[in-house]
Short mmCIF file of N, CA and C and ligand atoms in Angstrom, two decimals:
data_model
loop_
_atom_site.label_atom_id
_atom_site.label_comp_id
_atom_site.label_asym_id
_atom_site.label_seq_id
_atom_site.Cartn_x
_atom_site.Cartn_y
_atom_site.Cartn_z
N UNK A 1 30.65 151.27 -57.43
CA UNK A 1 29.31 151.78 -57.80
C UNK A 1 28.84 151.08 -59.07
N UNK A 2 27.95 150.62 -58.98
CA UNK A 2 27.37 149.76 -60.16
C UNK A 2 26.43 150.52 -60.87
N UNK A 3 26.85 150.97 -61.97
CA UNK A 3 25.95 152.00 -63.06
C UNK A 3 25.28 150.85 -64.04
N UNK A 4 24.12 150.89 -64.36
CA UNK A 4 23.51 150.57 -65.47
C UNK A 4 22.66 151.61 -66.12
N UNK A 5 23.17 151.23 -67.55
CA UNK A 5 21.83 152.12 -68.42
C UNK A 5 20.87 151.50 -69.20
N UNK A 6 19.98 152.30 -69.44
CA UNK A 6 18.21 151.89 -69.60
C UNK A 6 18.17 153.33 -71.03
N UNK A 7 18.73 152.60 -72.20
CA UNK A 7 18.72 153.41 -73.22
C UNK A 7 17.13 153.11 -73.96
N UNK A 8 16.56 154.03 -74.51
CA UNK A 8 15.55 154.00 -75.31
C UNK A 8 15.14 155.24 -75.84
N UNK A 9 14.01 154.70 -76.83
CA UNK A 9 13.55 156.57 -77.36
C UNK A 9 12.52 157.18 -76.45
N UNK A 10 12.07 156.34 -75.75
CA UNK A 10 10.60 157.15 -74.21
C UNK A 10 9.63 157.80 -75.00
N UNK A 11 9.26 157.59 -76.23
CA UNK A 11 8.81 158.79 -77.46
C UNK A 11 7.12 158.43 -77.23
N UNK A 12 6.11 158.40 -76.30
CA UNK A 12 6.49 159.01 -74.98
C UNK A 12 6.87 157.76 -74.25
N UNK A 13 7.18 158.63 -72.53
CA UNK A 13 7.56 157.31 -72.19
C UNK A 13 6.14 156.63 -71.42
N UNK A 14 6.27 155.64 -70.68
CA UNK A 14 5.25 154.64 -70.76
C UNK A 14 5.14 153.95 -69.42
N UNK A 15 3.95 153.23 -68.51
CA UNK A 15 4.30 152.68 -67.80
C UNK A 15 4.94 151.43 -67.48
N UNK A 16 4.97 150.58 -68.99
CA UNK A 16 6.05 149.83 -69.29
C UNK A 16 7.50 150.09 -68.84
N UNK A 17 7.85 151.24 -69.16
CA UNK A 17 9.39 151.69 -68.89
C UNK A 17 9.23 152.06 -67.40
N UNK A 18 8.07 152.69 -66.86
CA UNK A 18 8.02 153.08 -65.59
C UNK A 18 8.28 151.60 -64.96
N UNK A 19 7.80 150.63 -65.38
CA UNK A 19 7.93 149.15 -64.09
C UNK A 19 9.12 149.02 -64.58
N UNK A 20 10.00 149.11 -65.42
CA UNK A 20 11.55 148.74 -65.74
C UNK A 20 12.17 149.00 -64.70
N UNK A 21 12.04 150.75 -64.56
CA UNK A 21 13.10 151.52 -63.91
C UNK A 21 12.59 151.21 -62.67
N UNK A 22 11.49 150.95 -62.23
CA UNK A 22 10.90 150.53 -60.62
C UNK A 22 11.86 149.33 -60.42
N UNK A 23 12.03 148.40 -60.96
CA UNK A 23 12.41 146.92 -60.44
C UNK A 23 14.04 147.13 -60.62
N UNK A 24 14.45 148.12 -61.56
CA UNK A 24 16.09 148.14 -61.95
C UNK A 24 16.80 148.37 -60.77
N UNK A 25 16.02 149.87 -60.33
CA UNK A 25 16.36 150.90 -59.52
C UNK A 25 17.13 149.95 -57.90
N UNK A 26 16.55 148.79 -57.84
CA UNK A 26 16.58 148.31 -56.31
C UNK A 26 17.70 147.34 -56.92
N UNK A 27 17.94 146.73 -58.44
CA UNK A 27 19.34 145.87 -58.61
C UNK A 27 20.29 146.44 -58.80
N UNK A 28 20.72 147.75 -59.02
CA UNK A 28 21.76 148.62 -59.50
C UNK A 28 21.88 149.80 -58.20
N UNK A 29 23.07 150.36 -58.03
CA UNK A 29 23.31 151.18 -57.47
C UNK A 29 23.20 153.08 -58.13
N UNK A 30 23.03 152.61 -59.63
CA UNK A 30 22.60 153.78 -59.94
C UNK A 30 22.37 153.51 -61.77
N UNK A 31 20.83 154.14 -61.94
CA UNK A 31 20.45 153.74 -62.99
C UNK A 31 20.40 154.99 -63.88
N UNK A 32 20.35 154.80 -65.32
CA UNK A 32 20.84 155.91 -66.15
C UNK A 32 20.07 155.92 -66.73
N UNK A 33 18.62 156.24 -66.84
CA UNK A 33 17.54 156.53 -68.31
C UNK A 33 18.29 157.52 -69.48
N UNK A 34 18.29 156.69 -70.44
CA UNK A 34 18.89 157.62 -71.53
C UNK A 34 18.24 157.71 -72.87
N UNK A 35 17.88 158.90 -72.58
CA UNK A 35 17.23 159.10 -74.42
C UNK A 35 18.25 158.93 -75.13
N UNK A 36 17.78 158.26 -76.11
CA UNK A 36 18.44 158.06 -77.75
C UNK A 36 17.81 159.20 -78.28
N UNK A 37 19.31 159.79 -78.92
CA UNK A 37 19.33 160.82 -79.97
C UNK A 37 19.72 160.59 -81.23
N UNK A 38 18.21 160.15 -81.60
CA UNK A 38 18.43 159.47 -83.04
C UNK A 38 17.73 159.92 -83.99
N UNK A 39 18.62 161.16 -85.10
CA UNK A 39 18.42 161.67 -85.82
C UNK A 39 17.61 160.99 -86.94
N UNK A 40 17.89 160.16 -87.71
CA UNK A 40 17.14 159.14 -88.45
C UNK A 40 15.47 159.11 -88.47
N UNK A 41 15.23 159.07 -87.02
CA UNK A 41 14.20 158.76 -86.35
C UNK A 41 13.24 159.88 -86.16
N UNK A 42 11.87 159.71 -86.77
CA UNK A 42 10.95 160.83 -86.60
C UNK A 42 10.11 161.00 -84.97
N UNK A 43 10.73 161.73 -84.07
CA UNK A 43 9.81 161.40 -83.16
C UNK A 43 8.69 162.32 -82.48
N UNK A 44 8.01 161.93 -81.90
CA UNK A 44 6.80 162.85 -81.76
C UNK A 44 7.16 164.42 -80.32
N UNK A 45 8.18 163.45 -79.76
CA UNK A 45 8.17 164.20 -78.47
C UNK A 45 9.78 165.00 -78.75
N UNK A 46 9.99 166.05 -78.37
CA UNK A 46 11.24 166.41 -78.41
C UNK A 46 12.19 165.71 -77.64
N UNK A 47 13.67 165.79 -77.53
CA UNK A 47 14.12 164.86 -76.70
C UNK A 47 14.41 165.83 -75.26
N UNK A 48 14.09 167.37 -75.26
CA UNK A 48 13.96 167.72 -74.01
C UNK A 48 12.99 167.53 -73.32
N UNK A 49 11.55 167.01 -74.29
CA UNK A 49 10.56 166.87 -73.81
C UNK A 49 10.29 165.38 -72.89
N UNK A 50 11.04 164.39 -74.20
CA UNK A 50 11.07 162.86 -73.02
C UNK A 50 11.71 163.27 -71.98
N UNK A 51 12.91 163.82 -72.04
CA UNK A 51 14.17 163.69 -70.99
C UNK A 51 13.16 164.18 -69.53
N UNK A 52 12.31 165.16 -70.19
CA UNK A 52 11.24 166.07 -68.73
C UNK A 52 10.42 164.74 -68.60
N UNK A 53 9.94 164.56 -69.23
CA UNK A 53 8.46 163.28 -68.57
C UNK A 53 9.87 162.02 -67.81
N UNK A 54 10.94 161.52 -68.21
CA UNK A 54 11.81 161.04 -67.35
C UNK A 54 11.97 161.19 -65.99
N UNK A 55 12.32 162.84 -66.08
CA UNK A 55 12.97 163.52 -65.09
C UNK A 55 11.27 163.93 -63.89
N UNK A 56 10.33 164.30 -64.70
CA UNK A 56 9.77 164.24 -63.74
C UNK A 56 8.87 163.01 -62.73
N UNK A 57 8.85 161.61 -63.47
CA UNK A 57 8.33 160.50 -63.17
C UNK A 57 9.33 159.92 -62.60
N UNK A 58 10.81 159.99 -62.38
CA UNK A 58 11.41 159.43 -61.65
C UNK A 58 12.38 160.39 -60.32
N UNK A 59 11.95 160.91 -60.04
CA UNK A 59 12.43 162.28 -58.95
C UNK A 59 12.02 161.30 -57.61
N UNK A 60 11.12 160.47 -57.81
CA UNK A 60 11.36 159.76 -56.15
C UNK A 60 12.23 158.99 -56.31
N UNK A 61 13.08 158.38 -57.05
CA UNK A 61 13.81 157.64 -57.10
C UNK A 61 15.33 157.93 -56.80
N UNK A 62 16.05 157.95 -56.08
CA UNK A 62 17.01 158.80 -55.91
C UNK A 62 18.10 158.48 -56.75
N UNK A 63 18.31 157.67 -56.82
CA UNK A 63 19.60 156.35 -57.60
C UNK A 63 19.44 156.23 -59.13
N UNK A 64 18.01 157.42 -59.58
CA UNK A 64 18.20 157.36 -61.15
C UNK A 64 18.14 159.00 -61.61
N UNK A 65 18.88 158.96 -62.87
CA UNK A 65 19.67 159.87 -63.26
C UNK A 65 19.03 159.82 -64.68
N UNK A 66 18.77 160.57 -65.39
CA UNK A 66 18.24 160.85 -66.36
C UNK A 66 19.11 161.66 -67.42
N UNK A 67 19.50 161.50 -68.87
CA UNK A 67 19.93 161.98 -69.50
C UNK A 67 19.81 161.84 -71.18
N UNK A 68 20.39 162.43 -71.83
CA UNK A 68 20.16 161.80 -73.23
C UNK A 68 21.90 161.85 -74.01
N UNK A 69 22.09 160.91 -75.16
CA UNK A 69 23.12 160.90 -76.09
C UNK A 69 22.91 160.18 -77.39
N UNK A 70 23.64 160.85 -78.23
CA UNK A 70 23.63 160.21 -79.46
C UNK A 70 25.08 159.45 -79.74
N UNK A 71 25.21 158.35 -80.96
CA UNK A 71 26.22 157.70 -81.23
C UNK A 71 25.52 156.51 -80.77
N UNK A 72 27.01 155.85 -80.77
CA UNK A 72 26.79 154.22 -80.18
C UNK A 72 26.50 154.00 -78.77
N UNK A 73 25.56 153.10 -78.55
CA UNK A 73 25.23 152.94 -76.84
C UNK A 73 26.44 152.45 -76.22
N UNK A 74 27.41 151.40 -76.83
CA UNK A 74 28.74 151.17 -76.15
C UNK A 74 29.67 152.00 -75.84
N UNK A 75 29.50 153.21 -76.46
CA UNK A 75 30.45 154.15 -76.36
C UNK A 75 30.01 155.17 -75.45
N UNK A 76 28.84 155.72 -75.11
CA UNK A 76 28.46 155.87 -74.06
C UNK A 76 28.45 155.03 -72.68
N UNK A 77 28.47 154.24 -72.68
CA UNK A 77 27.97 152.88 -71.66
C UNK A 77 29.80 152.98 -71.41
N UNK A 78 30.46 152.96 -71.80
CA UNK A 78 31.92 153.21 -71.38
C UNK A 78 31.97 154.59 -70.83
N UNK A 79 31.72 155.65 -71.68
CA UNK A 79 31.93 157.07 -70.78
C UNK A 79 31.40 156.55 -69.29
N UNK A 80 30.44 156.04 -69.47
CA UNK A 80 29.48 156.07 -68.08
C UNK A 80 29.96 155.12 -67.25
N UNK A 81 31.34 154.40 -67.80
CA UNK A 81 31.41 153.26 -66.77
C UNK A 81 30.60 152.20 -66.29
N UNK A 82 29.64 151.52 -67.03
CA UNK A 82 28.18 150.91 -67.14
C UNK A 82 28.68 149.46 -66.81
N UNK A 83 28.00 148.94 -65.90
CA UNK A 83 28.29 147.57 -65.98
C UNK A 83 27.26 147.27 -66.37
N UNK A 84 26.39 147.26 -66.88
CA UNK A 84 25.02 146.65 -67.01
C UNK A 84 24.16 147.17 -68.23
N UNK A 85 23.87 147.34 -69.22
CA UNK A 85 22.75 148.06 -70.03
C UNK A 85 21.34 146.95 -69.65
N UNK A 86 20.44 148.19 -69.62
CA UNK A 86 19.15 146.94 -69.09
C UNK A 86 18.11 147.19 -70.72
N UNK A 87 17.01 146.15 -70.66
CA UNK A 87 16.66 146.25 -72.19
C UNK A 87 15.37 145.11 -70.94
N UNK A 88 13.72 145.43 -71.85
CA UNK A 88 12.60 145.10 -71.52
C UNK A 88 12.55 144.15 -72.26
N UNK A 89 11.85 143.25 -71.91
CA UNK A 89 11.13 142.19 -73.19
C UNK A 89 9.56 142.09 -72.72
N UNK A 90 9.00 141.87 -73.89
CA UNK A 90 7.64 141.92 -74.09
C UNK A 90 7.42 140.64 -74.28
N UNK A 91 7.42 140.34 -75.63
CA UNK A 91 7.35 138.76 -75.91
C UNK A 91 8.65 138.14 -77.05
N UNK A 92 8.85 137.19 -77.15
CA UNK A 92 9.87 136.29 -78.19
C UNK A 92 10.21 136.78 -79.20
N UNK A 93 9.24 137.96 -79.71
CA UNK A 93 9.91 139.00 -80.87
C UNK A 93 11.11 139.99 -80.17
N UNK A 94 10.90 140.36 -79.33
CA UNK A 94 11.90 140.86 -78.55
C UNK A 94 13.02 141.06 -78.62
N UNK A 95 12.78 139.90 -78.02
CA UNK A 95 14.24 138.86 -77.28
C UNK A 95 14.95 138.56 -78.69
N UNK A 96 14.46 137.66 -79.79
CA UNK A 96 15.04 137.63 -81.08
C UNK A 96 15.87 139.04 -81.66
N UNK A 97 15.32 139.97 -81.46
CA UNK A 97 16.05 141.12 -82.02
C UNK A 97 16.85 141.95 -81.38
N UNK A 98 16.67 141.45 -79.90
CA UNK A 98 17.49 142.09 -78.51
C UNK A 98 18.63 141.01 -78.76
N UNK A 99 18.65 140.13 -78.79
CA UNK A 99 19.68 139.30 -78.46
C UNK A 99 20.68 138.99 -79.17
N UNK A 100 20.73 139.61 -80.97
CA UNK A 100 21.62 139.93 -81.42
C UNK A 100 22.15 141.54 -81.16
N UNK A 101 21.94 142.48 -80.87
CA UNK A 101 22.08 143.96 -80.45
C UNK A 101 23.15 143.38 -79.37
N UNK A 102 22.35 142.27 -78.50
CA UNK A 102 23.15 142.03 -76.88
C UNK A 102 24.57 141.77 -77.34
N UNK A 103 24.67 140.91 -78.47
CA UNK A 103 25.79 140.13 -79.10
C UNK A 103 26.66 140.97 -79.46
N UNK A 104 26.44 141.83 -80.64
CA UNK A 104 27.95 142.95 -80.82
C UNK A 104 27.98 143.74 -80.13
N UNK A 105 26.99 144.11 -78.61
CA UNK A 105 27.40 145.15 -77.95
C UNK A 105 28.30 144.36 -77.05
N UNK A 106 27.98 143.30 -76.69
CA UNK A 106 29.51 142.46 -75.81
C UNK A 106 30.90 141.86 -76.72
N UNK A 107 30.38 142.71 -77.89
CA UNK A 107 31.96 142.16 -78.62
C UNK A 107 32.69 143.19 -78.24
N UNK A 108 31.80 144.76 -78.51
CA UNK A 108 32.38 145.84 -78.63
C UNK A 108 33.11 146.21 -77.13
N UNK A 109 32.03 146.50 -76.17
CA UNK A 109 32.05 146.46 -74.70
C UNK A 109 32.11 145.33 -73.91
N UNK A 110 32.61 144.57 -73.78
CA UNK A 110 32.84 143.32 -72.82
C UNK A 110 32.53 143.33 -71.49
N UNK A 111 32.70 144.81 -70.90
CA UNK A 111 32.65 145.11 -69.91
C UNK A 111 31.79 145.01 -68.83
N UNK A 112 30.30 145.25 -70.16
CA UNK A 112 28.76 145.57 -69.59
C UNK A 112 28.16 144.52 -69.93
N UNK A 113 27.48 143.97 -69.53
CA UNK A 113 25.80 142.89 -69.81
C UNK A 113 25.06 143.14 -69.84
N UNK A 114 24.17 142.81 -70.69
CA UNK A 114 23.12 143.56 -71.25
C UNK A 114 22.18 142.56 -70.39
N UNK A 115 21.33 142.86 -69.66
CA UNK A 115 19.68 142.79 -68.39
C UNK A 115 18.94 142.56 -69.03
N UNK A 116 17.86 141.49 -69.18
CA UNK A 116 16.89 141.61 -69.99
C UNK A 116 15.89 141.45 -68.90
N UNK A 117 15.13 142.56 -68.88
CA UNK A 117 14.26 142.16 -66.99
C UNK A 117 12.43 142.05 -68.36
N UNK A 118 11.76 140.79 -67.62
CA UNK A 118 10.45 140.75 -68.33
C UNK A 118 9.86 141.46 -68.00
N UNK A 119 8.70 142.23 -68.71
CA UNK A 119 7.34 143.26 -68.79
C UNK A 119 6.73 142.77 -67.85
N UNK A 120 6.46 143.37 -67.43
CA UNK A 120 4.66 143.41 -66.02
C UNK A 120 3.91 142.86 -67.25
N UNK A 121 3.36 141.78 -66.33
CA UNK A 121 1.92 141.21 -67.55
C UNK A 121 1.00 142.34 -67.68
N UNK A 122 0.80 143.25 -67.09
CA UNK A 122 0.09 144.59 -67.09
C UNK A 122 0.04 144.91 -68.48
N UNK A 123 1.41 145.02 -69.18
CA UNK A 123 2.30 146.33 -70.04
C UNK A 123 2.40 145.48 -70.89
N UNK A 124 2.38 144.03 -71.35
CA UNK A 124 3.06 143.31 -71.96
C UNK A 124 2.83 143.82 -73.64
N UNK A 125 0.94 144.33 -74.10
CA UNK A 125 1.11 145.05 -75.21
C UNK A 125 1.08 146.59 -75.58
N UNK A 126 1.88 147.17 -74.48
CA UNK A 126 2.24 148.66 -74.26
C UNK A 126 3.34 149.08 -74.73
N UNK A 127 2.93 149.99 -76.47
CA UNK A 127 4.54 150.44 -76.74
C UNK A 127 4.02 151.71 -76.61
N UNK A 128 5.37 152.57 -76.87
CA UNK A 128 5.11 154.25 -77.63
C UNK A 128 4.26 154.36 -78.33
N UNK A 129 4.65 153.48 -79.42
CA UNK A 129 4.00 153.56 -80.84
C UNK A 129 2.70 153.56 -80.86
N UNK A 130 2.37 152.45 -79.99
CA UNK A 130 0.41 152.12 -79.72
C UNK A 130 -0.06 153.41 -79.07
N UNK A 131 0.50 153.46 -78.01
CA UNK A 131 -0.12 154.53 -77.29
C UNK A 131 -0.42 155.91 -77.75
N UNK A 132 0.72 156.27 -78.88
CA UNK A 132 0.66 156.80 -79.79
C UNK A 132 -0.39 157.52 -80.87
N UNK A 133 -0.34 156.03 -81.17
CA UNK A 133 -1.75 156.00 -82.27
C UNK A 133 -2.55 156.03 -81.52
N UNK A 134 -3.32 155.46 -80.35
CA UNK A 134 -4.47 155.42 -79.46
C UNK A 134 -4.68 156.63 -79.28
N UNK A 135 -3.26 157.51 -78.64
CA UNK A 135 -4.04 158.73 -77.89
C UNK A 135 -4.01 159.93 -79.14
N UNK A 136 -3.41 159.64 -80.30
CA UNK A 136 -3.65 161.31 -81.54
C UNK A 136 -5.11 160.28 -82.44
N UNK A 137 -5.36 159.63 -81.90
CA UNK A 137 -7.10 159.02 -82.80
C UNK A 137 -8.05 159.44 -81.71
N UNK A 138 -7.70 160.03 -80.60
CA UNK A 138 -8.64 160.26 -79.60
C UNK A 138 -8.79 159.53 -78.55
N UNK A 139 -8.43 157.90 -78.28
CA UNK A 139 -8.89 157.15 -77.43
C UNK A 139 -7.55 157.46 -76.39
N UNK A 140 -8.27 156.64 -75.27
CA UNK A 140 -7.96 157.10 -74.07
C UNK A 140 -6.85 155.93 -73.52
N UNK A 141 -5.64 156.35 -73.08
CA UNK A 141 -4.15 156.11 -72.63
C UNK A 141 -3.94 155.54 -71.35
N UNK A 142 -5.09 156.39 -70.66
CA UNK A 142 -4.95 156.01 -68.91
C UNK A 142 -4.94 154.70 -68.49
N UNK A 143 -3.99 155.02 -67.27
CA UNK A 143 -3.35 153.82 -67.03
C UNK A 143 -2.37 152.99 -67.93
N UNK A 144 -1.81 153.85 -68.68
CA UNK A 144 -0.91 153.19 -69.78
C UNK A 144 0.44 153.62 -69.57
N UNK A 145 0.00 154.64 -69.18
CA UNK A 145 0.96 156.06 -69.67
C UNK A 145 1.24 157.40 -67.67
N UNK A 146 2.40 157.48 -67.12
CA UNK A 146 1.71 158.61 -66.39
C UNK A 146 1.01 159.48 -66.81
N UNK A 147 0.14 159.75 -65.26
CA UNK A 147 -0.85 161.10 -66.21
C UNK A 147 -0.12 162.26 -66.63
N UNK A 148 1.34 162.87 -66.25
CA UNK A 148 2.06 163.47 -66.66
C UNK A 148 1.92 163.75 -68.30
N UNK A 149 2.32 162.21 -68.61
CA UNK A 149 2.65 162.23 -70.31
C UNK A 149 1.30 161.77 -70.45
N UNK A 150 -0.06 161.80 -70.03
CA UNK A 150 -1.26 161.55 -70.49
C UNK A 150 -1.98 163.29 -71.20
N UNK A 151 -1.25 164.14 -69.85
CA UNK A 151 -1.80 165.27 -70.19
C UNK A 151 -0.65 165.94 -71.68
N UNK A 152 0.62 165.57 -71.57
CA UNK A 152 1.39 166.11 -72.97
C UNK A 152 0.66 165.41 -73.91
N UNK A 153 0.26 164.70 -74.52
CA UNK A 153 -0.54 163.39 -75.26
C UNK A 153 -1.69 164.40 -75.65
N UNK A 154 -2.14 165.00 -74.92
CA UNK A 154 -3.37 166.06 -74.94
C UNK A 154 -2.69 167.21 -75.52
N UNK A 155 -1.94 167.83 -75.11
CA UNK A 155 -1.32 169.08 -75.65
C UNK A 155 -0.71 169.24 -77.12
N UNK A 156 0.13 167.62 -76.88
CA UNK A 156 0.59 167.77 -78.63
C UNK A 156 -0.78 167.44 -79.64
N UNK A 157 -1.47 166.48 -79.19
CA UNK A 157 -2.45 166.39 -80.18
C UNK A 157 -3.18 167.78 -80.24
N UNK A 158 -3.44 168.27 -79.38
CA UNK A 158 -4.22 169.23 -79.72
C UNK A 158 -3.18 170.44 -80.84
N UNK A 159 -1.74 170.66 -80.66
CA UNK A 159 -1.07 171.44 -80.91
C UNK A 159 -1.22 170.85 -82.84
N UNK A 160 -0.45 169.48 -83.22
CA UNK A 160 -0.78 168.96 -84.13
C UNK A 160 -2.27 169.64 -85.03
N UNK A 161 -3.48 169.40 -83.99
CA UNK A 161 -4.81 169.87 -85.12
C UNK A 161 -5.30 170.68 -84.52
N UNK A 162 -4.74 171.90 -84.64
CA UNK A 162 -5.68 173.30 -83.91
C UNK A 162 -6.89 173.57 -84.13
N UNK A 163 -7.41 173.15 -85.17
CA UNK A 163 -8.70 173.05 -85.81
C UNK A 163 -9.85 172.18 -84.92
N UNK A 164 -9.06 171.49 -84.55
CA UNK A 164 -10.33 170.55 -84.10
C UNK A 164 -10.87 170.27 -83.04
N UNK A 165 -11.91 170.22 -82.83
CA UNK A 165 -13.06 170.74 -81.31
C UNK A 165 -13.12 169.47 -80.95
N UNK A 166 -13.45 169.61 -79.29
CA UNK A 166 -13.16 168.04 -78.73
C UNK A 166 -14.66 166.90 -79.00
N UNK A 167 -16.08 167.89 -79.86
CA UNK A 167 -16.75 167.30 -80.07
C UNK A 167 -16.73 166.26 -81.25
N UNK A 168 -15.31 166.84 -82.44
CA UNK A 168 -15.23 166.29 -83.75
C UNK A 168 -14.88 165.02 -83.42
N UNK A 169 -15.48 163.66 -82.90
CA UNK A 169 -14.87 162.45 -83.00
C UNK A 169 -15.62 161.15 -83.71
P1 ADP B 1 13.74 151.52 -78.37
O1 ADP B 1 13.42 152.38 -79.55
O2 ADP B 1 15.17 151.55 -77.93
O3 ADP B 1 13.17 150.11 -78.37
P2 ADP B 1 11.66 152.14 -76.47
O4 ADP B 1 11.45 153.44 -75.79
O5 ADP B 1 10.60 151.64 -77.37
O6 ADP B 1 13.04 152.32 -77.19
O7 ADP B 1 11.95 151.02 -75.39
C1 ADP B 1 13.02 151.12 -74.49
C2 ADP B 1 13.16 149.80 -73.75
O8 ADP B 1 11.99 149.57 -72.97
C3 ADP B 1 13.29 148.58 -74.65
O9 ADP B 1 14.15 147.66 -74.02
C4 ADP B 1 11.90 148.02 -74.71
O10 ADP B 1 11.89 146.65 -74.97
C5 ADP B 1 11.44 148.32 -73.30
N1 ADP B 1 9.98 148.41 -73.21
C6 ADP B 1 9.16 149.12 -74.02
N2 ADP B 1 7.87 148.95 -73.64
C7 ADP B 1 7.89 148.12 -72.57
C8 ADP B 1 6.87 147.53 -71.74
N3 ADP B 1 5.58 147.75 -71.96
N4 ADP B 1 7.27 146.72 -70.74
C9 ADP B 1 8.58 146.47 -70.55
N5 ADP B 1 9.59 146.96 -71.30
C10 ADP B 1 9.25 147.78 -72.30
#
C-alpha cells in the first residue's frame, strides 16, 4: 500500500490544495491530508476547523484520509509508513525553500520522497494568506476557495467584527 502525505496548515484550505489532492489521489494508493499542529503559528482557522473543510471537500475521494499532528513531519511520515510526502510548487521561490526541507527530511527519513507535483496555472497566485486578506477586507474568494470554506470566510469574518453591517465597505 503506498501511503503518501500532503502536510500543510489548510489555514483555510484552498483550491490550490484541492488540485493537489485531485492529481495525488490517482498516483498513490492512499493519501494523507495532514494539518500541521503548529503551535508557534497564529492561525485563523482552528485545526478542527481545517481538518472539517478537509474532511468535507474530500469525502468523494475514497483513498484520502484526513488528519492532523504535531512534531516533526518525518516522524509522523514513519508512524504512517509514508513512502512519499507530496509538497505544491507555485513558482522558483518554492522550490528554493522546498528543496532544502526535501534535503534533511531524506537524511532523517530515507524511506519517503518528497513529490513536488506543479500548481494548476489556475492557482499559481493562490495562498491562504491572500485569500485571507482578500476575503476579512471584504473582497470576494470565489472560485479560489470551495464554497464550503467561502461560506466559513463569511462566518469568521463576520464573528471577528460583530459590529459591522454588510453596507460598511
Ligand atoms: P505550509 O504552511 O506547509 O506551506 P500551506 O497550507 O500553505 O502549508 O501549503 C501546503 C502545501 O500546498 C505546500 O506544499 C504548498 O506549496 C502547497 N500549495 C499551497 N497553495 C497552492 C496552490 N495554489 N497550488 C498548488 N500547491 C499549493
Amino acid at each position: 500500500m503506498k501511503v503518501a502525505i500532503y502536510p500543510g496548515s489548510f489555514d483555510p484550505l484552498t483550491n490550490g490544495h484541492m488540485d493537489i489532492i485531485n492529481k495525488t489521489s490517482k498516483l498513490f494508493d492512499q493519501i494523507v491530508a495532514a494539518v500541521v499542529h503548529n503551535v508557534s503559528k497564529q492561525a485563523l482557522f482552528t485545526l478542527a476547523e481545517r481538518e472539517e473543510m478537509l474532511r468535507e471537500n474530500t469525502k468523494h475521494l475514497s483513498n484520502v484520509r484526513v488528519e492532523s499532528f504535531s512534531g516533526l513531519l518525518v516522524d509522523y511520515a514513519r508512524r504512517k509508513q509514508a513512502c512519499a510526502i507530496i509538497r505544491g510548487l507555485r513558482t522558483v521561490a518554492d522550490f528554493e525553500y522546498e528543496m532544502y526541507i526535501a534535503m534533511v527530511n531524506k537524511d532523517l527519513y530515507p524511506e519517503a520522497e518528497t513529490v513536488f507535483v506543479l500548481a494548476d496555472s489556475k492557482y499559481i497566485y493562490v495562498s491562504s494568506s491572500i485569500v485571507k486578506e482578500v476575503a476579512l477586507l471584504n473582497g470576494s474568494v470565489k472560485g479560489l476557495v470551495p464554497e464550503s470554506v467561502n461560506k466559513a470566510l463569511a462566518l469568521k469574518k463576520a464573528a471577528l467584527n460583530p459590529e459591522e453591517k454588510p453596507d460598511e465597505r
